[in-house]
XYZ file of C-alpha atoms in Angstrom:
107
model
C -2.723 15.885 0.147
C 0.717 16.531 -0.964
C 2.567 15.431 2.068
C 4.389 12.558 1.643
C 7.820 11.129 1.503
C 9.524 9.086 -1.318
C 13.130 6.765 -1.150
C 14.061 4.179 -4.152
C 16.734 2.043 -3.255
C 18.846 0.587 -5.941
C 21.460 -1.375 -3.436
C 20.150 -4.518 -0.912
C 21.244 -6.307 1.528
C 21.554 -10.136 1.840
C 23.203 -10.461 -1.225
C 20.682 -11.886 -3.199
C 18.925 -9.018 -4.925
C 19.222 -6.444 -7.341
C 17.027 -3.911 -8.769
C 14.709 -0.801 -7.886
C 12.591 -0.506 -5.179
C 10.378 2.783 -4.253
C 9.079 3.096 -0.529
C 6.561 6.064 -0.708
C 4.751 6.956 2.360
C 1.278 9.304 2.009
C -1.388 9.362 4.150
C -1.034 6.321 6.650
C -0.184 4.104 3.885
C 3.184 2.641 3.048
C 3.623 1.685 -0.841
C 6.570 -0.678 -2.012
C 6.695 -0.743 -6.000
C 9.774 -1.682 -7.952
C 11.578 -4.875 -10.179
C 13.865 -7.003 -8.378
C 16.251 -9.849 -9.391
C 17.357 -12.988 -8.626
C 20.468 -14.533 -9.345
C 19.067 -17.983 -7.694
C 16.530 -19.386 -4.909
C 17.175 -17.876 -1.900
C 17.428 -20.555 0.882
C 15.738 -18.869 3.688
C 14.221 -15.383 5.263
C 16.865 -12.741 4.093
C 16.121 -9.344 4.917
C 16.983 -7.089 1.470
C 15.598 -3.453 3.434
C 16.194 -2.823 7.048
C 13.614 -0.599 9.599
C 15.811 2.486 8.189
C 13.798 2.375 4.880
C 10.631 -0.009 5.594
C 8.036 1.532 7.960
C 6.489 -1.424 10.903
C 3.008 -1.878 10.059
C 0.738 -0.033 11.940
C -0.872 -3.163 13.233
C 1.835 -4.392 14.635
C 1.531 -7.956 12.456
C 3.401 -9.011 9.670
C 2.706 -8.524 6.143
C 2.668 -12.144 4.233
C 3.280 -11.335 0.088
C 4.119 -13.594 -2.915
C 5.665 -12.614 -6.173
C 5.958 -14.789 -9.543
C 7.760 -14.406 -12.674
C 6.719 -12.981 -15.618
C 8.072 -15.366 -17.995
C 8.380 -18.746 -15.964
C 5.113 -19.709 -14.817
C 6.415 -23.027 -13.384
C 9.207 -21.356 -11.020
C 8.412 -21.393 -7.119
C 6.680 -18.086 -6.245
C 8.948 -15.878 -4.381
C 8.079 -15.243 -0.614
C 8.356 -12.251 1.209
C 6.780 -10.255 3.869
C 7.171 -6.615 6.433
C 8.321 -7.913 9.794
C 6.053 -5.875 12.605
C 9.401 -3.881 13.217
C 9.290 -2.930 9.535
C 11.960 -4.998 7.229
C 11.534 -6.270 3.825
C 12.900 -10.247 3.991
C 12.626 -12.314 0.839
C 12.517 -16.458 1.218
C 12.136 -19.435 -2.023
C 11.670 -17.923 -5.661
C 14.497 -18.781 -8.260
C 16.790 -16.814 -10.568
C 14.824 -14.721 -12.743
C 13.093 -10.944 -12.121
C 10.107 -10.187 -9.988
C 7.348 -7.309 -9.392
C 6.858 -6.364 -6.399
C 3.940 -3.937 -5.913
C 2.444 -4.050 -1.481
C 0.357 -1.341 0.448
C 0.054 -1.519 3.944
C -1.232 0.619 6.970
C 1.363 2.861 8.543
C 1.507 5.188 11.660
């Protein structure tokens, strides 16, 4: 199926972020991929991508991740999850970059 939509975002809110992130939906499933970066530990739930650019999981529940550095394996994992109305909000980690890569049912 070729019908499917793609954003990257390059510009977060919050304040604490920077980076790439690509939202592609295809096929009832919503795919976040991209780098991100942290200039320190964030100190609690900050949402980085509103409902405008995060589908709400089909489910209706949210969507629990973690992310860890590539080169500090000691650094608190960086927390994040997909509220049910559909926002990306980021919580712990420290400065330093980050994966992220999450699939997740859509309507």
């Amino acid at each position: 199926d070729n019908s499917y939509s793609t954003s990257t975002y390059t510009s977060f809110s919050g304040g604490v972020a920077t980076g790439s992130v690509t939202v592609t939906q295809k096929l009832g499933v919503c795919y976040i991929i991209g780098t991100l970066a942290l200039s320190g530990k964030v100190s609690s739930w900050t949402t980085i991508l509103g409902s405008s650019a995060i589908p709400a999981p089909q489910h209706g529940v949210l969507v629990p991740f973690e992310m860890s550095q590539w080169k500090a394996s000691y650094a608190q994992a960086l927390r994040g999850k997909i509220t049910p109305d559909g926002k990306l909000q980021l919580t712990y980690g420290a400065a330093g970059n980050y994966v992220i890569n999450i699939s997740y049912p859509i309507d």
